[in-house]
Structures are given as C-alpha cells and as structure tokens.
CSV table of C-alpha atoms in Angstrom, one decimal:
chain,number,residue,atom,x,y,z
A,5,UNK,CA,84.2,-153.4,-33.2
A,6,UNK,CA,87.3,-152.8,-35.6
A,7,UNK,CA,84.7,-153.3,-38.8
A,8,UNK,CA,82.3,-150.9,-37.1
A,9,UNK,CA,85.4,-148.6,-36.8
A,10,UNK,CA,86.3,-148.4,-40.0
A,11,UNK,CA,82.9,-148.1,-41.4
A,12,UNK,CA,82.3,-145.0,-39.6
A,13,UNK,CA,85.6,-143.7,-40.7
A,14,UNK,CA,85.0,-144.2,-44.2
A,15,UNK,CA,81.9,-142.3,-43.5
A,16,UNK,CA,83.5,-139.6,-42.5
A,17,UNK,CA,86.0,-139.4,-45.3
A,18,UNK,CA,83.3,-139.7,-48.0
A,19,UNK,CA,80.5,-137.6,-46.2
A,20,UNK,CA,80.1,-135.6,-48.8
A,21,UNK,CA,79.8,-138.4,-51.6
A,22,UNK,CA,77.4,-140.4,-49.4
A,23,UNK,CA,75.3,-137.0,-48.3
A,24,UNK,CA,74.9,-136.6,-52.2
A,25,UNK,CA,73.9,-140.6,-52.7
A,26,UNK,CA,71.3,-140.4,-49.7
A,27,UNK,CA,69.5,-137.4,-51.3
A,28,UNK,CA,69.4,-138.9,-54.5
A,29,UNK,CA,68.5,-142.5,-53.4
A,30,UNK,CA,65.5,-140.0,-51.7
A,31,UNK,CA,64.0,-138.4,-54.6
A,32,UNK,CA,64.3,-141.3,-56.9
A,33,UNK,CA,62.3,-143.2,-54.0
A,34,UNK,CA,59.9,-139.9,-53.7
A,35,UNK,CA,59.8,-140.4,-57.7
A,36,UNK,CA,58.4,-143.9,-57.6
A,37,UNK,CA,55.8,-143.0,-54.9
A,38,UNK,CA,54.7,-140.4,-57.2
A,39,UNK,CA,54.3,-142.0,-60.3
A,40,UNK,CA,52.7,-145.0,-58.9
A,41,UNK,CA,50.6,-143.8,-56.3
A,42,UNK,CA,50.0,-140.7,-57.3
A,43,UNK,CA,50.3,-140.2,-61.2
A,44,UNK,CA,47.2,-140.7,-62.9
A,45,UNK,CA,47.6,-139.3,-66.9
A,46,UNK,CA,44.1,-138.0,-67.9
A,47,UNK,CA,45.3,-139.2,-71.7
A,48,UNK,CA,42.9,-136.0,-73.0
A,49,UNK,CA,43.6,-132.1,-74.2
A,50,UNK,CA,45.2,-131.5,-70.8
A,51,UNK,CA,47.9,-134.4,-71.5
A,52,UNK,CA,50.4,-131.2,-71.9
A,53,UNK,CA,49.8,-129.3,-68.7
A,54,UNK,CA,49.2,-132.4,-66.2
A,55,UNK,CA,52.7,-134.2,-67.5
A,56,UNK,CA,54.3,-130.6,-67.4
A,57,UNK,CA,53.8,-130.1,-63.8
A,58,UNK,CA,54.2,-133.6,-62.7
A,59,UNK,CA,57.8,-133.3,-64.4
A,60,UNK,CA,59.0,-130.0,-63.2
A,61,UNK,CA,57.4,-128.8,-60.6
A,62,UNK,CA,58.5,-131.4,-58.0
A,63,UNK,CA,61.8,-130.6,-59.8
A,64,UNK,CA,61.5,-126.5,-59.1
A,65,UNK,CA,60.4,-127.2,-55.2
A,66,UNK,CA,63.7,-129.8,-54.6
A,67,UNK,CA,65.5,-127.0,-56.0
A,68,UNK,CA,63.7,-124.2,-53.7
A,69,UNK,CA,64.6,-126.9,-50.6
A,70,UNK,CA,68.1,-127.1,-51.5
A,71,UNK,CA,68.5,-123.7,-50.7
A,72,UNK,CA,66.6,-123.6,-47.6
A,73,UNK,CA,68.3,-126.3,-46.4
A,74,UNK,CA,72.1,-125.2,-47.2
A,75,UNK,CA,73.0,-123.2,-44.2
A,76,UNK,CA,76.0,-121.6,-46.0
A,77,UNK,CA,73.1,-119.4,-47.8
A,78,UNK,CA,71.5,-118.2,-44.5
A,79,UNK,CA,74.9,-117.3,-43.3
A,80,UNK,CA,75.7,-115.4,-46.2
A,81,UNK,CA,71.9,-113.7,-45.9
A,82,UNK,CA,71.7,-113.0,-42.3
A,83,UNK,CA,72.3,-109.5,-41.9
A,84,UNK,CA,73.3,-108.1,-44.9
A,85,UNK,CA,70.5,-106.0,-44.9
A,86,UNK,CA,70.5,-104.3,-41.8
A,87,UNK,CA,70.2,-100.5,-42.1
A,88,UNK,CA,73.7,-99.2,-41.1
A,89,UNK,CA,75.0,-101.9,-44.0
A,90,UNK,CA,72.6,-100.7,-46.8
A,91,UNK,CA,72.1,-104.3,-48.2
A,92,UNK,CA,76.2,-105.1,-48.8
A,93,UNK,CA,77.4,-108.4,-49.2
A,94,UNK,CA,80.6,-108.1,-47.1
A,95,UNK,CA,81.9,-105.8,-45.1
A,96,UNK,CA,83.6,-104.6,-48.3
A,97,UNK,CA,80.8,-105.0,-50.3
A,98,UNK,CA,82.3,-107.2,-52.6
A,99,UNK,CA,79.2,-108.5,-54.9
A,100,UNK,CA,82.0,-110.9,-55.9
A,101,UNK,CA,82.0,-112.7,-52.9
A,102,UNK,CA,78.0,-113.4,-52.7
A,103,UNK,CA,77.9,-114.3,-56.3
A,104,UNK,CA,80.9,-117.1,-55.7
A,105,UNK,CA,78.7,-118.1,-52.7
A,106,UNK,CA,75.4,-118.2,-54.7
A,107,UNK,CA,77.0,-120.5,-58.0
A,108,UNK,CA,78.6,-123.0,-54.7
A,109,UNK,CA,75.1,-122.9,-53.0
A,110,UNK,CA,73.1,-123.5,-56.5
A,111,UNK,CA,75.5,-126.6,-57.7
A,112,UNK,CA,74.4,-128.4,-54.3
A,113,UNK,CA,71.0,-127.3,-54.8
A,114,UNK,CA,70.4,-128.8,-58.2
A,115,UNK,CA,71.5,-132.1,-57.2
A,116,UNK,CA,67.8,-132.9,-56.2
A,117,UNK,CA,66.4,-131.4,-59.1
A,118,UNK,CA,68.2,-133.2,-61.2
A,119,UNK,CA,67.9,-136.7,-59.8
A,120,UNK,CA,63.8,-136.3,-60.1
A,121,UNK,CA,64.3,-135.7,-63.5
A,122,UNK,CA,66.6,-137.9,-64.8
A,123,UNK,CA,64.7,-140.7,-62.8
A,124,UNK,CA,61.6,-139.4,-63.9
A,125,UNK,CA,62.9,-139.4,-67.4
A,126,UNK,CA,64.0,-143.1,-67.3
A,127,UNK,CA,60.5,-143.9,-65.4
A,128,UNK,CA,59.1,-142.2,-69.1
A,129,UNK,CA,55.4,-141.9,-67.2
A,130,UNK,CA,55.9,-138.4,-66.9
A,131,UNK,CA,57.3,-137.2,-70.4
A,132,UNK,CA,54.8,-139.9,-72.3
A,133,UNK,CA,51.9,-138.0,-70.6
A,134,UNK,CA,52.9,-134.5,-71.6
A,135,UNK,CA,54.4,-135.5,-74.9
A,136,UNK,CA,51.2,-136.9,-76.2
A,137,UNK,CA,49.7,-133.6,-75.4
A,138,UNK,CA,52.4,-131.7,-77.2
A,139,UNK,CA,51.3,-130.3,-80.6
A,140,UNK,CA,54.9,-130.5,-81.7
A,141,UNK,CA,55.3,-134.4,-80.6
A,142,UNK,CA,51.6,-134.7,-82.4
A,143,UNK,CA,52.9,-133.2,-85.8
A,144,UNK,CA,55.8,-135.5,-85.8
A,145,UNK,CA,54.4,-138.6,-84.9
A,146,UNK,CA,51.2,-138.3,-86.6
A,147,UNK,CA,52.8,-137.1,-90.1
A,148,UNK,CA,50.5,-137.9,-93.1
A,149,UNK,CA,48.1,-140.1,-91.0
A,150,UNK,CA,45.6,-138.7,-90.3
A,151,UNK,CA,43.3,-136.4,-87.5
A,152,UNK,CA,42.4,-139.9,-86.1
A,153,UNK,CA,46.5,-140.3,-85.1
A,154,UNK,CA,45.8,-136.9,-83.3
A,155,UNK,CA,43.1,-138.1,-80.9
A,156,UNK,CA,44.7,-141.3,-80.6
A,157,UNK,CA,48.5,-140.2,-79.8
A,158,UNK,CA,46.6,-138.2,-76.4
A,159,UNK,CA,44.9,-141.7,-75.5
A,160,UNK,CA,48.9,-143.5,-75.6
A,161,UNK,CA,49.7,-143.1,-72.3
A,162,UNK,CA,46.5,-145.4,-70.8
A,163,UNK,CA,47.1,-148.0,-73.7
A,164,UNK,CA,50.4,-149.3,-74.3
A,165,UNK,CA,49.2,-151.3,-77.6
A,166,UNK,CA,48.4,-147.9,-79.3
A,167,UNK,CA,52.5,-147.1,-79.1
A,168,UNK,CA,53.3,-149.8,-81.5
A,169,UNK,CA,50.9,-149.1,-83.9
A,170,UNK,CA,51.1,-145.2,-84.2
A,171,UNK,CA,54.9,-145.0,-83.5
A,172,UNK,CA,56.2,-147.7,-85.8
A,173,UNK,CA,58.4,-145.0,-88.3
A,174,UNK,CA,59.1,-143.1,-85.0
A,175,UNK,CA,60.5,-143.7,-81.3
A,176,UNK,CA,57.9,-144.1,-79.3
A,177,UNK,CA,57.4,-141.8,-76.5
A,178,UNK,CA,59.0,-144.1,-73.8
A,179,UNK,CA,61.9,-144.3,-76.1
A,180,UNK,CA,62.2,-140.6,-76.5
A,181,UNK,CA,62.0,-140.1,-73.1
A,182,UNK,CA,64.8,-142.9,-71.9
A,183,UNK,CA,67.2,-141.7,-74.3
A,184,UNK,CA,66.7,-138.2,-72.8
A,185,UNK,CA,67.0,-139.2,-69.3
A,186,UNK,CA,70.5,-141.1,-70.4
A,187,UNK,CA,72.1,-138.0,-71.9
A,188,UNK,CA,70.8,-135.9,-69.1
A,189,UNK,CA,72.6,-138.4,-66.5
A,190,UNK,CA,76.1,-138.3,-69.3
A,191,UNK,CA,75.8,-134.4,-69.2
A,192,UNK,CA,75.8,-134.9,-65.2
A,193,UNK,CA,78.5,-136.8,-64.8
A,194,UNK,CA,80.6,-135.1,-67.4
A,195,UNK,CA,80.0,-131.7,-65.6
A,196,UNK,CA,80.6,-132.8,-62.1
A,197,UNK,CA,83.9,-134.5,-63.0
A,198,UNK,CA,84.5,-131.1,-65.0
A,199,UNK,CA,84.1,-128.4,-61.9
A,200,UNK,CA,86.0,-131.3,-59.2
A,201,UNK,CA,88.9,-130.9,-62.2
A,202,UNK,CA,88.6,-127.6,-62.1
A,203,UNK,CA,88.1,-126.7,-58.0
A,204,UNK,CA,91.1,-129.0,-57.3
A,205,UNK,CA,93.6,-127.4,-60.7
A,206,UNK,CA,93.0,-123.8,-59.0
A,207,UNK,CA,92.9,-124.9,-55.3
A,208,UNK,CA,95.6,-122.0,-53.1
A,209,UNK,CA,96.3,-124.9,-51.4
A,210,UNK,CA,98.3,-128.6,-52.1
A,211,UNK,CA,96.4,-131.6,-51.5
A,212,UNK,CA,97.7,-132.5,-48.1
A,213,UNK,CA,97.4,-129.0,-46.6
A,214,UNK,CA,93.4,-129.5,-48.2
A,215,UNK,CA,92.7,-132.3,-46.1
A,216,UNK,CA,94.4,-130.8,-43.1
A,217,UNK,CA,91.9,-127.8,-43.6
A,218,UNK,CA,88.8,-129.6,-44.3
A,219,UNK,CA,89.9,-131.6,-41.0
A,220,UNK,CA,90.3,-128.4,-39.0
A,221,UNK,CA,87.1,-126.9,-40.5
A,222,UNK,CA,85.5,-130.0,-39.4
A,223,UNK,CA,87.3,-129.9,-35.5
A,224,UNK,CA,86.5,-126.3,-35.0
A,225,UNK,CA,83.0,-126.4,-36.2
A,226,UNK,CA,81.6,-129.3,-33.4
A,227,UNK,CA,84.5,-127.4,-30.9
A,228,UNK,CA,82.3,-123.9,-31.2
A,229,UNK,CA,79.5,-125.6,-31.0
A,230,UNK,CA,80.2,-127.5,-28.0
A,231,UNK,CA,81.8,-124.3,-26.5
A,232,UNK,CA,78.8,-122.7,-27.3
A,233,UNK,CA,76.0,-124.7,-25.3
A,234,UNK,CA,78.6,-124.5,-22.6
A,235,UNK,CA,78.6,-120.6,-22.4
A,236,UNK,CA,74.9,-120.6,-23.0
A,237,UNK,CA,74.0,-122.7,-20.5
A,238,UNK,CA,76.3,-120.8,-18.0
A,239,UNK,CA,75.2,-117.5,-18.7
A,240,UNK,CA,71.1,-118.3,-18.4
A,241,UNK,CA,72.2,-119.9,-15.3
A,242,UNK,CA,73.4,-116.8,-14.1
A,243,UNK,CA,70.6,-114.7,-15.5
A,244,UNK,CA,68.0,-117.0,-14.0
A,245,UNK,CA,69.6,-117.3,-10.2
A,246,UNK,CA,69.9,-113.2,-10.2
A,247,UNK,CA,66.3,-113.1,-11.4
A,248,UNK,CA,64.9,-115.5,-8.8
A,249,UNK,CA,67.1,-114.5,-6.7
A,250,UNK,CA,67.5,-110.5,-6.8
A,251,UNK,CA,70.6,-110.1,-6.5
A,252,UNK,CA,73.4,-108.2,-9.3
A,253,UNK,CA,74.6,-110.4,-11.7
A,254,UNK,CA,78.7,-111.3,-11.4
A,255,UNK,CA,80.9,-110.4,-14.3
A,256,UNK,CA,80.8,-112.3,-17.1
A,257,UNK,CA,82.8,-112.3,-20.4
A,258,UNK,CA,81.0,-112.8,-23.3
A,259,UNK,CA,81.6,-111.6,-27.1
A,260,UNK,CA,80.6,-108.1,-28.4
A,261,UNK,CA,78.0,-108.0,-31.5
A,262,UNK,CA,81.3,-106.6,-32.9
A,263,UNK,CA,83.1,-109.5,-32.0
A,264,UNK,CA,80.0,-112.2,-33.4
A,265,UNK,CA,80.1,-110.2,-36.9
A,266,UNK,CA,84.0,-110.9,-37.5
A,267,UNK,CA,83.7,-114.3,-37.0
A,268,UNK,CA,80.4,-114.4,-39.0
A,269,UNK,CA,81.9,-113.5,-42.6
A,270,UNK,CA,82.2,-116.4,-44.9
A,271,UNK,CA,86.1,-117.2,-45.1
A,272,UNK,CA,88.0,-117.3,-48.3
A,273,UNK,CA,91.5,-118.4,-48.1
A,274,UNK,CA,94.4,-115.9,-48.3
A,275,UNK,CA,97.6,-116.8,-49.6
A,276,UNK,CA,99.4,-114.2,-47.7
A,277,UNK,CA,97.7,-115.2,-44.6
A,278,UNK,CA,97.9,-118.9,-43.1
A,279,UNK,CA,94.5,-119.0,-41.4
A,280,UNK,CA,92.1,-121.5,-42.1
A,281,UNK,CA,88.3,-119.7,-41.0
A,282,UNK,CA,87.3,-116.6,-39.5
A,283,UNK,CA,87.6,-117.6,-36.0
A,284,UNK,CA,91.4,-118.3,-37.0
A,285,UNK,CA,91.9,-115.1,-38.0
A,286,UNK,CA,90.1,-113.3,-35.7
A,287,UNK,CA,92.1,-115.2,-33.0
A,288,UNK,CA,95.5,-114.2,-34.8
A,289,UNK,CA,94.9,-111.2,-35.0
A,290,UNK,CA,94.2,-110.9,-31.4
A,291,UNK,CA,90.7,-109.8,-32.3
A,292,UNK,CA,92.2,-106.5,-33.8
A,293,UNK,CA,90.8,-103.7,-36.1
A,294,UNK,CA,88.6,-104.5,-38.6
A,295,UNK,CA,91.0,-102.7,-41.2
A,296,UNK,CA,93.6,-105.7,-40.1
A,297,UNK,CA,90.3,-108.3,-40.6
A,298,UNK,CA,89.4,-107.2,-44.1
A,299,UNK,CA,92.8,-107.3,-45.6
A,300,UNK,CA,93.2,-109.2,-48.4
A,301,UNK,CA,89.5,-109.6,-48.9
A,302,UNK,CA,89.2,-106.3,-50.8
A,303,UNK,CA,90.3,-108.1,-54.2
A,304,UNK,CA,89.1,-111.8,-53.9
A,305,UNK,CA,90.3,-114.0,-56.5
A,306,UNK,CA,88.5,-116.6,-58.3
A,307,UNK,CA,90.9,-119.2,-56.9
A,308,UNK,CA,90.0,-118.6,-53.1
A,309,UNK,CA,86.3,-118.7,-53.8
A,310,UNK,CA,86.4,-121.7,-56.1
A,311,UNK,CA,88.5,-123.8,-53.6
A,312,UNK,CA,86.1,-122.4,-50.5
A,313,UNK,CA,83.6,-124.6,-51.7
A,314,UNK,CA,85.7,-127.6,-51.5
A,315,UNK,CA,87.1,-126.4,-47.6
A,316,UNK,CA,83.1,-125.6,-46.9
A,317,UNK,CA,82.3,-129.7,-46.7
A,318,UNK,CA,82.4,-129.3,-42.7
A,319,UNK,CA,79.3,-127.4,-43.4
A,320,UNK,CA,80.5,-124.4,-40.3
C-alpha cells in the first residue's frame, strides 16, 4: 500500500512530464500502425505527393487536436466575441494577453506534431517515399548517371537492393532521413530545456512560493468543481420539485453572469497583489468593482505571462 502510495504521488508531482510521455508514446505507436499497416509507397511519379501527405499531414491534424483539446484555449475564446465586447481579448483588451496565451497553448500543441515526425523520420518509410519522388533528391543522387538512375531512384522504396547500388557516392535515403530525424529530436531537446531556463529565470515568484501555487491551482480547481455539481444538483432539484409540483421556487443564491465573467479571465500573477487565480481575487476583493478587478492587468508584463504557463499545469 506504501509503494502504491508513493507511486501515485510521484504521479502527481511529474503529471505534466508523464502527460507529455503518454502522448508521445501515442503517436509514435499511431506512427507504427501507420507505416505498417497502412503505408503502401506507389514507388512511381506520385512518390513526391503520397510521402508528402503521409509525413505531414498526420503531423498538421495532431497539431489541429492539440488545440482542441487544451482547454486553456476555449477559455480564452469563449466569449470574446460577444457583441457588447466587439471581439476584445480581455476586459481591457490587451492583445498582449491572448497572444501570451496563444505561444503557451501552441508549445503544448506541437508536442504531437513533432513526435510523428521525428519518429516518422527515424522510421525513414515516409521521407524515402517522397524523396525518391523529389526532383531535387533525383538531381543529386542521380548526377552524371544517367535517365535510367531517374526511373530507378522512384522504384527505391519497394527494393532495398537498388539503395546500394544507386547511392554508393551518396547517403542513401534512409540515411538522409535518420540523420534528420536525430537533429530534429537535438533541436527539441535543446529548445525545451531553453524556454524551462527561461520560464523559471523570469518567474514573479521563488521556487517554493511556485510549488505552493501550482498546489493551490491544483486544490481550488477539483474544490470548484466539486462545489459546482453540488450547487447544480441542488438548484435542478429545486427547479424540478416547483415544476412538478407548482409551487414558487424558495430563494436561492447563485452567482450573477457578472459574477461568472470575473472569475472567467485567465489569471496572470501580480506582484503588487498576493492572489494566486481569479477566484482569489475576486474573493479578496469581496467581489468588488470591476475597476478594483482589472488593476494591474492594464500593463501585463512578459514575466507574469511567461511564468502563467508554468502555474497553468493544474489545467483550471
């Protein structure tokens, strides 16, 4: 029970790492199916075209369901173009704010993306396929050889002996396409560790006081969700029994659209003001003006939007 214990804890801790790890473990699995199963180079003219699409289009649609799956983006979209807001961002406006939420929404959507092509890359199916169909791959592999190299270089991908013998001064298309996939995987890794540098060098916050946030983000999120269903469930009850039976429904507190839209806002931490979401400082502020709401949001800073995408893990 203690090993079970800790393993969900460390689960916890790391969800983020491990979320990343399951999706990519996904698509390099989706990968495989694909290019086994499905994958079938025509090795003719349309080399070029069938290669093309089996290499990025998967690639384009993983990226399309990132965003459609990030519910930090549907937050941010919900709304905004209602007709008394004329399509603003914020309730200030602030393009600022939607762009920072855009670039933290696209970095987790390209994590699919690029996983089916690095693994895709390394696989070489793919890129050998439309590579041999390439009239730029055909120029440099068939220099000073011949038209017969041409129509043999689209027939590569069905024969494996006709690499060796055409590519012999040249890497062969597998080659080219492994060595790809390996730099695309350095550049990665290189860029990842770059942006965590950089989030956690321009973070408001000190490390300890992050943690604390990201638990309270975490807290508050399945509290307001839980509250929630509760107040749901009470206030159909309610609607349901004066329904059935006719009678005049009894008072019952519930929050204004007013109240719903202050809370909605994406939060971005404020120096001058210790709250840690929305909610927190709507509650503070004893759920006062919006004037007292949108202070300190009329200038956001590159440091509170950078370090929201680190507090935003709870996903709420």
């Amino acid at each position: 029970m203690d090993t079970l214990h800790r393993a969900l804890d460390f689960c916890i801790r790391h969800q983020t790492i491990l979320g990343y790890s399951i999706v990519s473990l996904l698509t390099a699995a989706t990968e495989y199916i694909f290019s086994a199963v499905v994958f079938k180079c025509p090795c003719n003219s349309g080399n070029m075209l069938y290669g093309s699409v089996f290499l990025i289009v998967p690639a384009f649609i993983l990226f399309l369901l990132g965003y459609m799956v990030n519910p930090r983006m549907w937050r941010l979209l919900t709304g905004i173009c209602a007709p008394e807001k004329s399509c603003s961002c914020s309730p200030r406006g602030t393009w600022a704010n939607c762009l920072s939420v855009l670039l933290q929404v696209t970095v987790r959507a390209v994590v699919a993306p690029l996983t089916w092509l690095a693994v895709a890359l390394l696989k070489a199916s793919f890129y050998e396929c439309m590579a041999s169909g390439s009239s730029l791959i055909t120029n440099l592999v068939c220099k000073d050889k011949g038209k017969e190299c041409h129509k043999l270089l689209v027939k590569m991908p069905c024969d494996a002996k006709l690499s060796a013998n055409i590519s012999s001064e040249f890497l062969s298309l597998q080659a080219q396409s492994q060595l790809t996939g390996w730099f695309l995987i350095i550049a990665i890794m290189i860029a990842t560790l770059i942006l965590k540098c950089i989030s956690r060098c321009c973070s408001p916050v000190s490390y300890l006081q992050l943690k604390f946030w990201k638990i309270y983000s975490k807290k508050e999120c399945e509290l307001f969700e839980a509250k929630a269903k509760e107040h749901a469930s009470k206030l159909s009850e309610i609607n349901v029994n004066c329904f059935f039976e006719a009678t005049d429904p009894a008072p019952f507190q519930t929050p204004s659209n007013e109240d719903w839209r202050k809370i909605s806002f994406l939060y971005a931490f404020n120096l001058q003001e210790q709250h840690y979401s929305m909610l927190h400082k709507y509650v503070n502020t004893k759920r006062g003006s919006s004037i007292r709401l949108g202070k300190g949001h009329q200038n956001p800073t590159v440091l509170e939007f950078v370090d929201e995408a680190i507090a935003s893990e709870s996903g709420f």
